[in-house]
């Protein structure tokens, strides 16, 4: 169960990151009616990177200590 959740979190991070980069690449961030459209790209990219790093680290790091 936990491994499946971590894989889902990593994939969700990839999707969010790619969505943020796609909005920048297509120029959609300029036409969205928000006060600071540049923060859409920065925010989604940062959230995607953080999800990918936390999910990937939990999947790859072996938990050998049992305290």
PDB file of N, CA, C, O and CB in Angstrom:
ATOM      1  N   UNK A   1       0.830  -1.199   0.000  1.00  0.00           N
ATOM      2  CA  UNK A   1       0.000   0.000   0.000  1.00  0.00           C
ATOM      3  C   UNK A   1       0.864   1.248   0.000  1.00  0.00           C
ATOM      4  O   UNK A   1       0.625   2.177  -0.771  1.00  0.00           O
ATOM      5  CB  UNK A   1      -0.939   0.006   1.207  1.00  0.00           C
ATOM      6  N   UNK A   2       1.869   1.267   0.863  1.00  0.00           N
ATOM      7  CA  UNK A   2       2.703   2.463   0.958  1.00  0.00           C
ATOM      8  C   UNK A   2       3.500   2.667  -0.318  1.00  0.00           C
ATOM      9  O   UNK A   2       3.668   3.801  -0.766  1.00  0.00           O
ATOM     10  CB  UNK A   2       3.645   2.367   2.159  1.00  0.00           C
ATOM     11  N   UNK A   3       3.997   1.581  -0.913  1.00  0.00           N
ATOM     12  CA  UNK A   3       4.771   1.707  -2.140  1.00  0.00           C
ATOM     13  C   UNK A   3       3.902   2.239  -3.280  1.00  0.00           C
ATOM     14  O   UNK A   3       4.362   3.047  -4.087  1.00  0.00           O
ATOM     15  CB  UNK A   3       5.384   0.356  -2.524  1.00  0.00           C
ATOM     16  N   UNK A   4       2.666   1.794  -3.347  1.00  0.00           N
ATOM     17  CA  UNK A   4       1.753   2.281  -4.381  1.00  0.00           C
ATOM     18  C   UNK A   4       1.460   3.763  -4.229  1.00  0.00           C
ATOM     19  O   UNK A   4       1.357   4.493  -5.215  1.00  0.00           O
ATOM     20  CB  UNK A   4       0.457   1.499  -4.347  1.00  0.00           C
ATOM     21  N   UNK A   5       1.326   4.202  -2.974  1.00  0.00           N
ATOM     22  CA  UNK A   5       1.086   5.616  -2.715  1.00  0.00           C
ATOM     23  C   UNK A   5       2.296   6.457  -3.100  1.00  0.00           C
ATOM     24  O   UNK A   5       2.146   7.555  -3.636  1.00  0.00           O
ATOM     25  CB  UNK A   5       0.741   5.835  -1.245  1.00  0.00           C
ATOM     26  N   UNK A   6       3.496   5.946  -2.830  1.00  0.00           N
ATOM     27  CA  UNK A   6       4.706   6.676  -3.198  1.00  0.00           C
ATOM     28  C   UNK A   6       4.879   6.760  -4.712  1.00  0.00           C
ATOM     29  O   UNK A   6       5.315   7.787  -5.233  1.00  0.00           O
ATOM     30  CB  UNK A   6       5.927   6.015  -2.573  1.00  0.00           C
ATOM     31  N   UNK A   7       4.542   5.694  -5.410  1.00  0.00           N
ATOM     32  CA  UNK A   7       4.605   5.723  -6.873  1.00  0.00           C
ATOM     33  C   UNK A   7       3.593   6.716  -7.414  1.00  0.00           C
ATOM     34  O   UNK A   7       3.899   7.467  -8.340  1.00  0.00           O
ATOM     35  CB  UNK A   7       4.351   4.320  -7.465  1.00  0.00           C
ATOM     36  N   UNK A   8       2.391   6.732  -6.851  1.00  0.00           N
ATOM     37  CA  UNK A   8       1.373   7.691  -7.271  1.00  0.00           C
ATOM     38  C   UNK A   8       1.836   9.123  -7.026  1.00  0.00           C
ATOM     39  O   UNK A   8       1.600  10.004  -7.852  1.00  0.00           O
ATOM     40  CB  UNK A   8       0.056   7.430  -6.535  1.00  0.00           C
ATOM     41  N   UNK A   9       2.498   9.357  -5.886  1.00  0.00           N
ATOM     42  CA  UNK A   9       2.970  10.699  -5.558  1.00  0.00           C
ATOM     43  C   UNK A   9       4.056  11.147  -6.543  1.00  0.00           C
ATOM     44  O   UNK A   9       4.087  12.311  -6.945  1.00  0.00           O
ATOM     45  CB  UNK A   9       3.508  10.740  -4.114  1.00  0.00           C
ATOM     46  N   UNK A  10       4.931  10.238  -6.926  1.00  0.00           N
ATOM     47  CA  UNK A  10       5.979  10.565  -7.883  1.00  0.00           C
ATOM     48  C   UNK A  10       5.389  10.861  -9.264  1.00  0.00           C
ATOM     49  O   UNK A  10       5.809  11.808  -9.930  1.00  0.00           O
ATOM     50  CB  UNK A  10       6.990   9.418  -7.972  1.00  0.00           C
ATOM     51  N   UNK A  11       4.435  10.067  -9.685  1.00  0.00           N
ATOM     52  CA  UNK A  11       3.799  10.291 -10.989  1.00  0.00           C
ATOM     53  C   UNK A  11       2.988  11.578 -10.979  1.00  0.00           C
ATOM     54  O   UNK A  11       2.988  12.315 -11.966  1.00  0.00           O
ATOM     55  CB  UNK A  11       2.895   9.102 -11.362  1.00  0.00           C
ATOM     56  N   UNK A  12       2.296  11.861  -9.875  1.00  0.00           N
ATOM     57  CA  UNK A  12       1.544  13.116  -9.770  1.00  0.00           C
ATOM     58  C   UNK A  12       2.491  14.311  -9.821  1.00  0.00           C
ATOM     59  O   UNK A  12       2.156  15.337 -10.412  1.00  0.00           O
ATOM     60  CB  UNK A  12       0.715  13.146  -8.465  1.00  0.00           C
ATOM     61  N   UNK A  13       3.662  14.192  -9.213  1.00  0.00           N
ATOM     62  CA  UNK A  13       4.657  15.258  -9.291  1.00  0.00           C
ATOM     63  C   UNK A  13       5.118  15.495 -10.713  1.00  0.00           C
ATOM     64  O   UNK A  13       5.294  16.641 -11.125  1.00  0.00           O
ATOM     65  CB  UNK A  13       5.845  14.932  -8.418  1.00  0.00           C
ATOM     66  N   UNK A  14       5.317  14.421 -11.474  1.00  0.00           N
ATOM     67  CA  UNK A  14       5.712  14.553 -12.882  1.00  0.00           C
ATOM     68  C   UNK A  14       4.637  15.252 -13.689  1.00  0.00           C
ATOM     69  O   UNK A  14       4.930  16.123 -14.508  1.00  0.00           O
ATOM     70  CB  UNK A  14       6.007  13.181 -13.488  1.00  0.00           C
ATOM     71  N   UNK A  15       3.383  14.866 -13.454  1.00  0.00           N
ATOM     72  CA  UNK A  15       2.271  15.460 -14.199  1.00  0.00           C
ATOM     73  C   UNK A  15       2.139  16.949 -13.873  1.00  0.00           C
ATOM     74  O   UNK A  15       1.938  17.765 -14.773  1.00  0.00           O
ATOM     75  CB  UNK A  15       0.951  14.724 -13.879  1.00  0.00           C
ATOM     76  N   UNK A  16       2.252  17.303 -12.603  1.00  0.00           N
ATOM     77  CA  UNK A  16       2.132  18.712 -12.205  1.00  0.00           C
ATOM     78  C   UNK A  16       3.289  19.528 -12.776  1.00  0.00           C
ATOM     79  O   UNK A  16       3.087  20.642 -13.259  1.00  0.00           O
ATOM     80  CB  UNK A  16       2.095  18.843 -10.663  1.00  0.00           C
ATOM     81  N   UNK A  17       4.501  18.975 -12.720  1.00  0.00           N
ATOM     82  CA  UNK A  17       5.658  19.671 -13.276  1.00  0.00           C
ATOM     83  C   UNK A  17       5.509  19.873 -14.778  1.00  0.00           C
ATOM     84  O   UNK A  17       5.740  20.972 -15.282  1.00  0.00           O
ATOM     85  CB  UNK A  17       6.939  18.897 -12.976  1.00  0.00           C
ATOM     86  N   UNK A  18       5.131  18.837 -15.483  1.00  0.00           N
ATOM     87  CA  UNK A  18       4.957  18.965 -16.923  1.00  0.00           C
ATOM     88  C   UNK A  18       3.803  19.889 -17.282  1.00  0.00           C
ATOM     89  O   UNK A  18       3.862  20.588 -18.294  1.00  0.00           O
ATOM     90  CB  UNK A  18       4.733  17.606 -17.538  1.00  0.00           C
ATOM     91  N   UNK A  19       2.761  19.901 -16.469  1.00  0.00           N
ATOM     92  CA  UNK A  19       1.656  20.834 -16.705  1.00  0.00           C
ATOM     93  C   UNK A  19       2.097  22.278 -16.560  1.00  0.00           C
ATOM     94  O   UNK A  19       1.704  23.131 -17.356  1.00  0.00           O
ATOM     95  CB  UNK A  19       0.512  20.552 -15.748  1.00  0.00           C
ATOM     96  N   UNK A  20       2.915  22.561 -15.546  1.00  0.00           N
ATOM     97  CA  UNK A  20       3.429  23.917 -15.363  1.00  0.00           C
ATOM     98  C   UNK A  20       4.340  24.341 -16.500  1.00  0.00           C
ATOM     99  O   UNK A  20       4.268  25.474 -16.975  1.00  0.00           O
ATOM    100  CB  UNK A  20       4.173  24.021 -14.052  1.00  0.00           C
ATOM    101  N   UNK A  21       5.201  23.420 -16.935  1.00  0.00           N
ATOM    102  CA  UNK A  21       6.090  23.753 -18.048  1.00  0.00           C
ATOM    103  C   UNK A  21       5.332  23.888 -19.362  1.00  0.00           C
ATOM    104  O   UNK A  21       5.704  24.684 -20.223  1.00  0.00           O
ATOM    105  CB  UNK A  21       7.171  22.698 -18.187  1.00  0.00           C
ATOM    106  N   UNK A  22       4.287  23.118 -19.507  1.00  0.00           N
ATOM    107  CA  UNK A  22       3.467  23.211 -20.722  1.00  0.00           C
ATOM    108  C   UNK A  22       2.709  24.530 -20.786  1.00  0.00           C
ATOM    109  O   UNK A  22       2.577  25.114 -21.861  1.00  0.00           O
ATOM    110  CB  UNK A  22       2.480  22.043 -20.789  1.00  0.00           C
ATOM    111  N   UNK A  23       2.211  25.004 -19.653  1.00  0.00           N
ATOM    112  CA  UNK A  23       1.536  26.310 -19.668  1.00  0.00           C
ATOM    113  C   UNK A  23       2.512  27.423 -20.021  1.00  0.00           C
ATOM    114  O   UNK A  23       2.129  28.401 -20.662  1.00  0.00           O
ATOM    115  CB  UNK A  23       0.882  26.598 -18.305  1.00  0.00           C
ATOM    116  N   UNK A  24       3.755  27.288 -19.615  1.00  0.00           N
ATOM    117  CA  UNK A  24       4.756  28.291 -19.986  1.00  0.00           C
ATOM    118  C   UNK A  24       5.119  28.170 -21.463  1.00  0.00           C
ATOM    119  O   UNK A  24       5.226  29.173 -22.169  1.00  0.00           O
ATOM    120  CB  UNK A  24       6.017  28.143 -19.115  1.00  0.00           C
ATOM    121  N   UNK A  25       5.306  26.944 -21.918  1.00  0.00           N
ATOM    122  CA  UNK A  25       5.706  26.725 -23.307  1.00  0.00           C
ATOM    123  C   UNK A  25       4.654  27.164 -24.309  1.00  0.00           C
ATOM    124  O   UNK A  25       4.989  27.686 -25.372  1.00  0.00           O
ATOM    125  CB  UNK A  25       6.019  25.277 -23.523  1.00  0.00           C
ATOM    126  N   UNK A  26       3.407  26.961 -23.987  1.00  0.00           N
ATOM    127  CA  UNK A  26       2.336  27.344 -24.903  1.00  0.00           C
ATOM    128  C   UNK A  26       1.902  28.800 -24.742  1.00  0.00           C
ATOM    129  O   UNK A  26       1.140  29.321 -25.557  1.00  0.00           O
ATOM    130  CB  UNK A  26       1.149  26.443 -24.699  1.00  0.00           C
ATOM    131  N   UNK A  27       2.386  29.443 -23.700  1.00  0.00           N
ATOM    132  CA  UNK A  27       2.029  30.842 -23.468  1.00  0.00           C
ATOM    133  C   UNK A  27       0.678  31.032 -22.823  1.00  0.00           C
ATOM    134  O   UNK A  27       0.134  32.136 -22.844  1.00  0.00           O
ATOM    135  CB  UNK A  27       2.057  31.583 -24.746  1.00  0.00           C
ATOM    136  N   UNK A  28       0.129  29.990 -22.254  1.00  0.00           N
ATOM    137  CA  UNK A  28      -1.187  30.073 -21.628  1.00  0.00           C
ATOM    138  C   UNK A  28      -1.137  30.930 -20.363  1.00  0.00           C
ATOM    139  O   UNK A  28      -2.133  31.555 -19.997  1.00  0.00           O
ATOM    140  CB  UNK A  28      -1.709  28.669 -21.296  1.00  0.00           C
ATOM    141  N   UNK A  29       0.013  30.961 -19.701  1.00  0.00           N
ATOM    142  CA  UNK A  29       0.116  31.707 -18.447  1.00  0.00           C
ATOM    143  C   UNK A  29      -0.093  33.205 -18.644  1.00  0.00           C
ATOM    144  O   UNK A  29      -0.406  33.914 -17.688  1.00  0.00           O
ATOM    145  CB  UNK A  29       1.469  31.463 -17.809  1.00  0.00           C
ATOM    146  N   UNK A  30       0.074  33.692 -19.865  1.00  0.00           N
ATOM    147  CA  UNK A  30      -0.115  35.125 -20.124  1.00  0.00           C
ATOM    148  C   UNK A  30      -1.589  35.507 -20.256  1.00  0.00           C
ATOM    149  O   UNK A  30      -1.958  36.655 -20.007  1.00  0.00           O
ATOM    150  CB  UNK A  30       0.626  35.526 -21.387  1.00  0.00           C
ATOM    151  N   UNK A  31      -2.431  34.546 -20.648  1.00  0.00           N
ATOM    152  CA  UNK A  31      -3.836  34.885 -20.898  1.00  0.00           C
ATOM    153  C   UNK A  31      -4.762  34.506 -19.744  1.00  0.00           C
ATOM    154  O   UNK A  31      -5.955  34.808 -19.786  1.00  0.00           O
ATOM    155  CB  UNK A  31      -4.306  34.203 -22.157  1.00  0.00           C
ATOM    156  N   UNK A  32      -4.227  33.847 -18.713  1.00  0.00           N
ATOM    157  CA  UNK A  32      -5.052  33.475 -17.560  1.00  0.00           C
ATOM    158  C   UNK A  32      -5.272  34.713 -16.694  1.00  0.00           C
ATOM    159  O   UNK A  32      -4.307  35.397 -16.352  1.00  0.00           O
ATOM    160  CB  UNK A  32      -4.381  32.327 -16.731  1.00  0.00           C
ATOM    161  N   UNK A  33      -6.523  35.016 -16.330  1.00  0.00           N
ATOM    162  CA  UNK A  33      -6.804  36.243 -15.578  1.00  0.00           C
ATOM    163  C   UNK A  33      -6.501  36.126 -14.077  1.00  0.00           C
ATOM    164  O   UNK A  33      -7.415  36.013 -13.261  1.00  0.00           O
ATOM    165  CB  UNK A  33      -8.251  36.624 -15.764  1.00  0.00           C
ATOM    166  N   UNK A  34      -5.232  36.154 -13.730  1.00  0.00           N
ATOM    167  CA  UNK A  34      -4.798  36.168 -12.329  1.00  0.00           C
ATOM    168  C   UNK A  34      -3.839  37.343 -12.151  1.00  0.00           C
ATOM    169  O   UNK A  34      -3.225  37.788 -13.121  1.00  0.00           O
ATOM    170  CB  UNK A  34      -4.112  34.803 -11.919  1.00  0.00           C
ATOM    171  N   UNK A  35      -3.702  37.850 -10.925  1.00  0.00           N
ATOM    172  CA  UNK A  35      -2.837  39.023 -10.725  1.00  0.00           C
ATOM    173  C   UNK A  35      -1.379  38.791 -11.103  1.00  0.00           C
ATOM    174  O   UNK A  35      -0.758  39.677 -11.690  1.00  0.00           O
ATOM    175  CB  UNK A  35      -2.902  39.454  -9.294  1.00  0.00           C
ATOM    176  N   UNK A  36      -0.816  37.630 -10.787  1.00  0.00           N
ATOM    177  CA  UNK A  36       0.588  37.329 -11.104  1.00  0.00           C
ATOM    178  C   UNK A  36       0.670  36.033 -11.901  1.00  0.00           C
ATOM    179  O   UNK A  36       0.899  34.976 -11.313  1.00  0.00           O
ATOM    180  CB  UNK A  36       1.442  37.223  -9.807  1.00  0.00           C
ATOM    181  N   UNK A  37       0.491  36.079 -13.214  1.00  0.00           N
ATOM    182  CA  UNK A  37       0.468  34.839 -14.002  1.00  0.00           C
ATOM    183  C   UNK A  37       1.809  34.115 -14.049  1.00  0.00           C
ATOM    184  O   UNK A  37       1.850  32.916 -14.323  1.00  0.00           O
ATOM    185  CB  UNK A  37       0.028  35.143 -15.404  1.00  0.00           C
ATOM    186  N   UNK A  38       2.912  34.826 -13.784  1.00  0.00           N
ATOM    187  CA  UNK A  38       4.202  34.150 -13.797  1.00  0.00           C
ATOM    188  C   UNK A  38       4.357  33.191 -12.617  1.00  0.00           C
ATOM    189  O   UNK A  38       5.140  32.244 -12.680  1.00  0.00           O
ATOM    190  CB  UNK A  38       5.324  35.172 -13.783  1.00  0.00           C
ATOM    191  N   UNK A  39       3.610  33.439 -11.543  1.00  0.00           N
ATOM    192  CA  UNK A  39       3.698  32.559 -10.377  1.00  0.00           C
ATOM    193  C   UNK A  39       3.011  31.217 -10.603  1.00  0.00           C
ATOM    194  O   UNK A  39       3.264  30.267  -9.862  1.00  0.00           O
ATOM    195  CB  UNK A  39       3.091  33.240  -9.173  1.00  0.00           C
ATOM    196  N   UNK A  40       2.155  31.121 -11.604  1.00  0.00           N
ATOM    197  CA  UNK A  40       1.520  29.843 -11.927  1.00  0.00           C
ATOM    198  C   UNK A  40       2.585  28.841 -12.351  1.00  0.00           C
ATOM    199  O   UNK A  40       2.586  27.696 -11.899  1.00  0.00           O
ATOM    200  CB  UNK A  40       0.456  30.016 -13.045  1.00  0.00           C
ATOM    201  N   UNK A  41       3.478  29.271 -13.210  1.00  0.00           N
ATOM    202  CA  UNK A  41       4.536  28.389 -13.701  1.00  0.00           C
ATOM    203  C   UNK A  41       5.499  28.026 -12.571  1.00  0.00           C
ATOM    204  O   UNK A  41       5.863  26.861 -12.411  1.00  0.00           O
ATOM    205  CB  UNK A  41       5.301  29.057 -14.863  1.00  0.00           C
ATOM    206  N   UNK A  42       5.903  29.010 -11.801  1.00  0.00           N
ATOM    207  CA  UNK A  42       6.850  28.770 -10.711  1.00  0.00           C
ATOM    208  C   UNK A  42       6.232  27.863  -9.650  1.00  0.00           C
ATOM    209  O   UNK A  42       6.885  26.939  -9.167  1.00  0.00           O
ATOM    210  CB  UNK A  42       7.295  30.103 -10.077  1.00  0.00           C
ATOM    211  N   UNK A  43       4.988  28.119  -9.290  1.00  0.00           N
ATOM    212  CA  UNK A  43       4.323  27.334  -8.256  1.00  0.00           C
ATOM    213  C   UNK A  43       4.106  25.887  -8.654  1.00  0.00           C
ATOM    214  O   UNK A  43       4.400  24.978  -7.877  1.00  0.00           O
ATOM    215  CB  UNK A  43       3.009  27.955  -7.914  1.00  0.00           C
ATOM    216  N   UNK A  44       3.595  25.663  -9.853  1.00  0.00           N
ATOM    217  CA  UNK A  44       3.349  24.287 -10.278  1.00  0.00           C
ATOM    218  C   UNK A  44       4.661  23.530 -10.466  1.00  0.00           C
ATOM    219  O   UNK A  44       4.742  22.343 -10.153  1.00  0.00           O
ATOM    220  CB  UNK A  44       2.537  24.267 -11.580  1.00  0.00           C
ATOM    221  N   UNK A  45       5.670  24.198 -10.966  1.00  0.00           N
ATOM    222  CA  UNK A  45       6.961  23.532 -11.135  1.00  0.00           C
ATOM    223  C   UNK A  45       7.576  23.177  -9.789  1.00  0.00           C
ATOM    224  O   UNK A  45       8.122  22.085  -9.627  1.00  0.00           O
ATOM    225  CB  UNK A  45       7.920  24.418 -11.930  1.00  0.00           C
ATOM    226  N   UNK A  46       7.496  24.073  -8.836  1.00  0.00           N
ATOM    227  CA  UNK A  46       8.058  23.818  -7.518  1.00  0.00           C
ATOM    228  C   UNK A  46       7.318  22.687  -6.800  1.00  0.00           C
ATOM    229  O   UNK A  46       7.945  21.819  -6.193  1.00  0.00           O
ATOM    230  CB  UNK A  46       8.014  25.090  -6.676  1.00  0.00           C
ATOM    231  N   UNK A  47       6.003  22.696  -6.870  1.00  0.00           N
ATOM    232  CA  UNK A  47       5.216  21.628  -6.235  1.00  0.00           C
ATOM    233  C   UNK A  47       5.505  20.284  -6.908  1.00  0.00           C
ATOM    234  O   UNK A  47       5.642  19.266  -6.229  1.00  0.00           O
ATOM    235  CB  UNK A  47       3.696  21.949  -6.308  1.00  0.00           C
ATOM    236  N   UNK A  48       5.598  20.278  -8.227  1.00  0.00           N
ATOM    237  CA  UNK A  48       5.910  19.034  -8.942  1.00  0.00           C
ATOM    238  C   UNK A  48       7.278  18.492  -8.592  1.00  0.00           C
ATOM    239  O   UNK A  48       7.434  17.288  -8.392  1.00  0.00           O
ATOM    240  CB  UNK A  48       5.827  19.253 -10.430  1.00  0.00           C
ATOM    241  N   UNK A  49       8.274  19.365  -8.514  1.00  0.00           N
ATOM    242  CA  UNK A  49       9.631  18.929  -8.169  1.00  0.00           C
ATOM    243  C   UNK A  49       9.669  18.386  -6.744  1.00  0.00           C
ATOM    244  O   UNK A  49      10.300  17.360  -6.489  1.00  0.00           O
ATOM    245  CB  UNK A  49      10.633  20.094  -8.324  1.00  0.00           C
ATOM    246  N   UNK A  50       9.004  19.061  -5.821  1.00  0.00           N
ATOM    247  CA  UNK A  50       9.002  18.594  -4.438  1.00  0.00           C
ATOM    248  C   UNK A  50       8.311  17.236  -4.286  1.00  0.00           C
ATOM    249  O   UNK A  50       8.778  16.382  -3.533  1.00  0.00           O
ATOM    250  CB  UNK A  50       8.321  19.619  -3.547  1.00  0.00           C
ATOM    251  N   UNK A  51       7.214  17.041  -4.989  1.00  0.00           N
ATOM    252  CA  UNK A  51       6.535  15.744  -4.936  1.00  0.00           C
ATOM    253  C   UNK A  51       7.396  14.636  -5.528  1.00  0.00           C
ATOM    254  O   UNK A  51       7.455  13.531  -4.990  1.00  0.00           O
ATOM    255  CB  UNK A  51       5.201  15.815  -5.676  1.00  0.00           C
ATOM    256  N   UNK A  52       8.062  14.938  -6.637  1.00  0.00           N
ATOM    257  CA  UNK A  52       8.918  13.933  -7.262  1.00  0.00           C
ATOM    258  C   UNK A  52      10.106  13.580  -6.368  1.00  0.00           C
ATOM    259  O   UNK A  52      10.455  12.407  -6.238  1.00  0.00           O
ATOM    260  CB  UNK A  52       9.415  14.432  -8.620  1.00  0.00           C
ATOM    261  N   UNK A  53      10.717  14.568  -5.763  1.00  0.00           N
ATOM    262  CA  UNK A  53      11.872  14.305  -4.903  1.00  0.00           C
ATOM    263  C   UNK A  53      11.468  13.516  -3.662  1.00  0.00           C
ATOM    264  O   UNK A  53      12.135  12.549  -3.295  1.00  0.00           O
ATOM    265  CB  UNK A  53      12.541  15.621  -4.494  1.00  0.00           C
ATOM    266  N   UNK A  54      10.381  13.925  -3.016  1.00  0.00           N
ATOM    267  CA  UNK A  54       9.987  13.216  -1.794  1.00  0.00           C
ATOM    268  C   UNK A  54       9.519  11.792  -2.094  1.00  0.00           C
ATOM    269  O   UNK A  54       9.833  10.869  -1.342  1.00  0.00           O
ATOM    270  CB  UNK A  54       8.878  13.987  -1.070  1.00  0.00           C
ATOM    271  N   UNK A  55       8.783  11.608  -3.165  1.00  0.00           N
ATOM    272  CA  UNK A  55       8.353  10.255  -3.525  1.00  0.00           C
ATOM    273  C   UNK A  55       9.500   9.377  -3.972  1.00  0.00           C
ATOM    274  O   UNK A  55       9.574   8.205  -3.603  1.00  0.00           O
ATOM    275  CB  UNK A  55       7.319  10.315  -4.613  1.00  0.00           C
ATOM    276  N   UNK A  56      10.400   9.943  -4.771  1.00  0.00           N
ATOM    277  CA  UNK A  56      11.546   9.178  -5.251  1.00  0.00           C
ATOM    278  C   UNK A  56      12.507   8.810  -4.141  1.00  0.00           C
ATOM    279  O   UNK A  56      13.025   7.693  -4.113  1.00  0.00           O
ATOM    280  CB  UNK A  56      12.274   9.954  -6.306  1.00  0.00           C
ATOM    281  N   UNK A  57      12.750   9.727  -3.232  1.00  0.00           N
ATOM    282  CA  UNK A  57      13.659   9.432  -2.116  1.00  0.00           C
ATOM    283  C   UNK A  57      13.089   8.353  -1.214  1.00  0.00           C
ATOM    284  O   UNK A  57      13.825   7.474  -0.766  1.00  0.00           O
ATOM    285  CB  UNK A  57      13.937  10.696  -1.301  1.00  0.00           C
ATOM    286  N   UNK A  58      11.808   8.402  -0.942  1.00  0.00           N
ATOM    287  CA  UNK A  58      11.198   7.369  -0.103  1.00  0.00           C
ATOM    288  C   UNK A  58      11.205   6.011  -0.792  1.00  0.00           C
ATOM    289  O   UNK A  58      11.324   4.980  -0.130  1.00  0.00           O
ATOM    290  CB  UNK A  58       9.769   7.757   0.259  1.00  0.00           C
ATOM    291  N   UNK A  59      11.081   6.002  -2.109  1.00  0.00           N
ATOM    292  CA  UNK A  59      11.108   4.740  -2.822  1.00  0.00           C
ATOM    293  C   UNK A  59      12.516   4.162  -2.903  1.00  0.00           C
ATOM    294  O   UNK A  59      12.688   2.948  -2.793  1.00  0.00           O
ATOM    295  CB  UNK A  59      10.542   4.920  -4.208  1.00  0.00           C
ATOM    296  N   UNK A  60      13.515   4.999  -3.093  1.00  0.00           N
ATOM    297  CA  UNK A  60      14.854   4.517  -3.360  1.00  0.00           C
ATOM    298  C   UNK A  60      15.714   4.299  -2.122  1.00  0.00           C
ATOM    299  O   UNK A  60      16.602   3.447  -2.128  1.00  0.00           O
ATOM    300  CB  UNK A  60      15.531   5.460  -4.252  1.00  0.00           C
ATOM    301  N   UNK A  61      15.463   5.050  -1.076  1.00  0.00           N
ATOM    302  CA  UNK A  61      16.286   4.914   0.133  1.00  0.00           C
ATOM    303  C   UNK A  61      15.788   3.723   0.945  1.00  0.00           C
ATOM    304  O   UNK A  61      14.609   3.624   1.285  1.00  0.00           O
ATOM    305  CB  UNK A  61      16.248   6.221   0.991  1.00  0.00           C
ATOM    306  N   UNK A  62      16.715   2.831   1.243  1.00  0.00           N
ATOM    307  CA  UNK A  62      16.365   1.631   1.997  1.00  0.00           C
ATOM    308  C   UNK A  62      16.310   1.977   3.480  1.00  0.00           C
ATOM    309  O   UNK A  62      17.235   2.583   4.021  1.00  0.00           O
ATOM    310  CB  UNK A  62      17.387   0.484   1.732  1.00  0.00           C
ATOM    311  N   UNK A  63      15.254   1.600   4.109  1.00  0.00           N
ATOM    312  CA  UNK A  63      15.085   1.855   5.522  1.00  0.00           C
ATOM    313  C   UNK A  63      15.676   0.680   6.308  1.00  0.00           C
ATOM    314  O   UNK A  63      14.998  -0.321   6.541  1.00  0.00           O
ATOM    315  CB  UNK A  63      13.586   2.072   5.872  1.00  0.00           C
ATOM    316  N   UNK A  64      16.941   0.810   6.712  1.00  0.00           N
ATOM    317  CA  UNK A  64      17.591  -0.279   7.411  1.00  0.00           C
ATOM    318  C   UNK A  64      17.574  -0.094   8.926  1.00  0.00           C
ATOM    319  O   UNK A  64      17.784  -1.059   9.661  1.00  0.00           O
ATOM    320  CB  UNK A  64      19.007  -0.416   6.930  1.00  0.00           C
ATOM    321  N   UNK A  65      17.333   1.105   9.401  1.00  0.00           N
ATOM    322  CA  UNK A  65      17.311   1.358  10.849  1.00  0.00           C
ATOM    323  C   UNK A  65      15.916   1.066  11.380  1.00  0.00           C
ATOM    324  O   UNK A  65      14.923   1.545  10.832  1.00  0.00           O
ATOM    325  CB  UNK A  65      17.727   2.829  11.175  1.00  0.00           C
ATOM    326  N   UNK A  66      15.845   0.296  12.426  1.00  0.00           N
ATOM    327  CA  UNK A  66      14.559   0.029  13.056  1.00  0.00           C
ATOM    328  C   UNK A  66      14.642   0.434  14.519  1.00  0.00           C
ATOM    329  O   UNK A  66      14.993  -0.379  15.373  1.00  0.00           O
ATOM    330  CB  UNK A  66      14.159  -1.469  12.913  1.00  0.00           C
ATOM    331  N   UNK A  67      14.335   1.640  14.796  1.00  0.00           N
ATOM    332  CA  UNK A  67      14.417   2.161  16.166  1.00  0.00           C
ATOM    333  C   UNK A  67      13.114   1.910  16.866  1.00  0.00           C
ATOM    334  O   UNK A  67      12.961   2.268  18.033  1.00  0.00           O
ATOM    335  CB  UNK A  67      14.754   3.666  16.181  1.00  0.00           C
TER     336      UNK A  67
END
